[in-house]
Short mmCIF file of C-alpha atoms in Angstrom, two decimals:
data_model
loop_
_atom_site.label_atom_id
_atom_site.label_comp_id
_atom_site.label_asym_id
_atom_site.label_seq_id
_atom_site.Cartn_x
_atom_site.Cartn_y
_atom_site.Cartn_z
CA UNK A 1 -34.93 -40.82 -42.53
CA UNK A 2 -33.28 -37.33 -43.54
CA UNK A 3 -30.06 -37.91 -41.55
CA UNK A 4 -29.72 -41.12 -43.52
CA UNK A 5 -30.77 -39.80 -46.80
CA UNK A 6 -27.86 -36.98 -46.20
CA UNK A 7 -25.06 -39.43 -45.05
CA UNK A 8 -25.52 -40.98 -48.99
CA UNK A 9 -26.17 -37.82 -50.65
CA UNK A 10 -23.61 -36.43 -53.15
CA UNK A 11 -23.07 -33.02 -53.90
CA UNK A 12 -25.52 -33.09 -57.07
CA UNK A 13 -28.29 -33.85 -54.63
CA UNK A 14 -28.42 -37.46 -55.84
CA UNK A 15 -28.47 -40.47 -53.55
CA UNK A 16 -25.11 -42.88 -54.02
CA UNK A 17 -27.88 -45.88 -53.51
CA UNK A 18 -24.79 -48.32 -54.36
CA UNK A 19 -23.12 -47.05 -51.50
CA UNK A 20 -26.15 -47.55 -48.97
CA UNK A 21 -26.77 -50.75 -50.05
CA UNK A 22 -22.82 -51.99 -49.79
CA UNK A 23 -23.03 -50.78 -46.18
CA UNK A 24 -26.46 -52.13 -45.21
CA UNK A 25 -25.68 -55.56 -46.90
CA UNK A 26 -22.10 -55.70 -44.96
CA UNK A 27 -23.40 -54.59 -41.71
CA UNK A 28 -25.67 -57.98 -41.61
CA UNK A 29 -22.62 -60.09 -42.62
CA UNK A 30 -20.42 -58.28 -39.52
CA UNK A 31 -21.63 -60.02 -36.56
CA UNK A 32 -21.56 -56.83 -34.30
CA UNK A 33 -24.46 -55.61 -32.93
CA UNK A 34 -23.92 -52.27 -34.27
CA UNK A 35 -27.88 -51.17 -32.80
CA UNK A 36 -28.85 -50.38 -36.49
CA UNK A 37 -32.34 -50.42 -35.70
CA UNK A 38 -32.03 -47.31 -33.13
CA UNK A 39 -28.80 -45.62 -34.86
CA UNK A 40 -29.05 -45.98 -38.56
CA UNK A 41 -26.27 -43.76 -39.19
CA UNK A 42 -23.42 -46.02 -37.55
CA UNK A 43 -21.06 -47.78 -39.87
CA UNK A 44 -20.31 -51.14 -40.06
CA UNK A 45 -16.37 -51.78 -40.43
CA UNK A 46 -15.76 -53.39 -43.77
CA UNK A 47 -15.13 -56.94 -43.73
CA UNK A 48 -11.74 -58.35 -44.88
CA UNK A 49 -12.37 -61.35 -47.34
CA UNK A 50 -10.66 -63.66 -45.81
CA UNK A 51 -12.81 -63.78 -42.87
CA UNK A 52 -16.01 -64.67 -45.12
CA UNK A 53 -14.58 -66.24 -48.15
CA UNK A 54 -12.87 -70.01 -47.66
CA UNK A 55 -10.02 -70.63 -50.65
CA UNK A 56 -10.49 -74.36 -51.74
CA UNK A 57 -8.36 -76.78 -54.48
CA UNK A 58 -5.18 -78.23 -53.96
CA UNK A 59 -2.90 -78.50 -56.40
CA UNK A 60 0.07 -80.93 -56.37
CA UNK A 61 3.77 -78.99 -56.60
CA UNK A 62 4.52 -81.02 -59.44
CA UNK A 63 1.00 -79.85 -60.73
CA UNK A 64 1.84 -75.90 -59.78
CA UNK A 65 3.71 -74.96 -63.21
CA UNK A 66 1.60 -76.62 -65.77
CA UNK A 67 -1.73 -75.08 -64.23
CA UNK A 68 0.53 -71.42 -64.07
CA UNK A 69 0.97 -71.95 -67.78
CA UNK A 70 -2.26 -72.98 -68.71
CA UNK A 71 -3.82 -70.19 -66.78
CA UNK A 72 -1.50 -67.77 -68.59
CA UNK A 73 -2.53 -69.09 -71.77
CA UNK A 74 -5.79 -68.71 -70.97
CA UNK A 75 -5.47 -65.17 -69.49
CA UNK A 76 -3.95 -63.84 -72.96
CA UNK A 77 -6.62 -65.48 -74.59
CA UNK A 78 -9.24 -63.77 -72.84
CA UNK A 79 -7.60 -60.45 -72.88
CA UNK A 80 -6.61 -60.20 -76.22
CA UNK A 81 -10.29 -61.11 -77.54
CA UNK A 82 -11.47 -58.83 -74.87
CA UNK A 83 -13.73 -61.37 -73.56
CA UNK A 84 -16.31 -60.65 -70.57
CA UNK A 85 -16.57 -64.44 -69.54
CA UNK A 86 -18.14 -64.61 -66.09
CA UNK A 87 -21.68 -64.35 -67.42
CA UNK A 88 -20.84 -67.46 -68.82
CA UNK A 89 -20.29 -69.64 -65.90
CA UNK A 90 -23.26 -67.49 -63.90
CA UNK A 91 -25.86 -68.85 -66.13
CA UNK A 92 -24.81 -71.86 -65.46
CA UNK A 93 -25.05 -71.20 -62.04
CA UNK A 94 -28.86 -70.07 -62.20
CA UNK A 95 -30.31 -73.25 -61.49
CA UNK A 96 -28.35 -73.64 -57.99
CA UNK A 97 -29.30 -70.39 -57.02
CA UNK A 98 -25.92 -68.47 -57.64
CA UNK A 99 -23.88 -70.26 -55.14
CA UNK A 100 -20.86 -69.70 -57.42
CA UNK A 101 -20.29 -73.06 -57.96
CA UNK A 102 -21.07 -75.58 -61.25
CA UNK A 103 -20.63 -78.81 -62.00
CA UNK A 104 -17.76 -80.19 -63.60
CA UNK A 105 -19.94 -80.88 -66.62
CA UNK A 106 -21.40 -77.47 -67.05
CA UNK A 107 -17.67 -76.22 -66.25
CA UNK A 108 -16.92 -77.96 -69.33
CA UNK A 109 -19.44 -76.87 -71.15
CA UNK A 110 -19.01 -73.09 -70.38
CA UNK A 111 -14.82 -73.56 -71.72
CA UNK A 112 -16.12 -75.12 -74.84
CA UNK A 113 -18.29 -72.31 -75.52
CA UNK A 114 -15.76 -69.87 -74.88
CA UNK A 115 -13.56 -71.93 -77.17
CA UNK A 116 -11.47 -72.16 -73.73
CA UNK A 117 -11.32 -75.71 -73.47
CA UNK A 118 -7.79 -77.80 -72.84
CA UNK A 119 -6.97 -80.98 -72.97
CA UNK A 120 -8.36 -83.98 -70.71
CA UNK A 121 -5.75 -83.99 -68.32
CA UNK A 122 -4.96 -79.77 -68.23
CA UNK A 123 -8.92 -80.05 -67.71
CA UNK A 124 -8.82 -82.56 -64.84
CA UNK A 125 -5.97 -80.39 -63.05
CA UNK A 126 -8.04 -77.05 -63.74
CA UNK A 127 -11.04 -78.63 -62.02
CA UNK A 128 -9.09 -80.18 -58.78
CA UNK A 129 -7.55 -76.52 -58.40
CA UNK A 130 -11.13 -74.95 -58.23
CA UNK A 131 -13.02 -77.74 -57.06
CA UNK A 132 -14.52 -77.46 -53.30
CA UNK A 133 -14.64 -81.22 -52.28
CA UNK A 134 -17.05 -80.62 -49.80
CA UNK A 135 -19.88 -79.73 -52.23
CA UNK A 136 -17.47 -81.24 -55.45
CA UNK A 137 -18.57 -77.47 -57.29
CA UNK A 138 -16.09 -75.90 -58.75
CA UNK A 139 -15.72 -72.44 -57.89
CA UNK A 140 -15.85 -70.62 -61.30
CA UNK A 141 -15.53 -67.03 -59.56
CA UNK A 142 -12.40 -67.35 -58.41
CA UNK A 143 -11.18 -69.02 -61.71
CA UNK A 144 -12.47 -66.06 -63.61
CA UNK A 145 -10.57 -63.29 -61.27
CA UNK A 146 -7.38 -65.70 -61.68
CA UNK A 147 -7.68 -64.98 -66.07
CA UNK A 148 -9.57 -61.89 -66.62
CA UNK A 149 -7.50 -59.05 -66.03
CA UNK A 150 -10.46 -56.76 -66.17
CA UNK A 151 -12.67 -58.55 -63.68
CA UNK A 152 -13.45 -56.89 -60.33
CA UNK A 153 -13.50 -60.41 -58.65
CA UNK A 154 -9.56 -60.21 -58.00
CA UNK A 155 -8.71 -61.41 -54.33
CA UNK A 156 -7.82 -58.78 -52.40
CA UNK A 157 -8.55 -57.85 -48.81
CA UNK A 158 -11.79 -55.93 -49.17
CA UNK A 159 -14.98 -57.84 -50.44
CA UNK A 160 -15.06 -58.38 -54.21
CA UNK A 161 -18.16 -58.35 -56.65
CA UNK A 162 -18.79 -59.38 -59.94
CA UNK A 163 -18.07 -56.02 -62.33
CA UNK A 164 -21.08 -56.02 -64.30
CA UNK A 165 -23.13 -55.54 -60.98
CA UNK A 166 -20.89 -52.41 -59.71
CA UNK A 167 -21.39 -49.76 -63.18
CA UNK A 168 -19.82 -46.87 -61.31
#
């Protein structure tokens, strides 16, 4: 229990808990059998996101420059009231147990309460570009890191968490 207390140990003598938990969550997400149970201290190799995170939505070519647009307009919007929106769409997602994925209807909603909402048919294209059709949720975490330039849900290749859950 020392050694792994001193691996996440700063120099103030405090525990970097965040740090432990990152590593402990992604070492049952690796696949490896890393022997955790016997060797505590090994580290898991960070997982890229594209090996657990599936992009869905197709968008038409024709499609392509009026979603751009609207999802620039959007984007100034929400950084020029300095909105923090993705608490928004996760309430809506309590009830299916934080899949990161709502309804079209509670999509709706959530723009209409940010005072986000387009028009019927920029609305229709936003959800098919978001929209897994396996489960027909649309995936509102990957709309948020496409307009808020703050968020710390941008796709990159290291996994990505929602900012309010990461206060460094």
């Amino acid at each position: 229990m020392q050694s792994i207390a001193a691996m996440y140990t700063n120099e103030d003598g405090l525990v970097k808990y965040r740090e432990f938990c990152r590593q402990a969550d992604e070492s049952f997400l690796t696949g490896s059998d890393l022997n955790l149970e016997v060797l505590p201290c090994n580290t898991p190799a960070p997982l890229d996101r594209t090996q657990l995170v599936i992009e869905t939505g197709t968008t038409k070519s024709s499609d392509a420059a009026t979603l751009k647009d609207m999802l620039t307009r959007m984007r100034t919007r929400v950084s020029g009231r300095r909105m923090d929106i993705y608490g928004f769409f996760k309430n809506s997602d309590a009830s299916m147990g934080y899949k990161r994925g709502i309804t079209r209807e509670q999509f709706s909603r959530d723009l209409d309460r940010l005072s986000l909402r387009p028009s019927n048919e920029e609305f229709t294209l936003l959800c098919d570009a978001y929209e897994n059709p396996a489960t027909k949720l649309i995936n509102y975490a990957a709309f948020v890191a496409d307009i808020d330039e703050t968020s710390r849900l941008k796709q990159s290749g290291q996994l990505y968490f929602d900012r309010m859950a990461l206060a460094q």
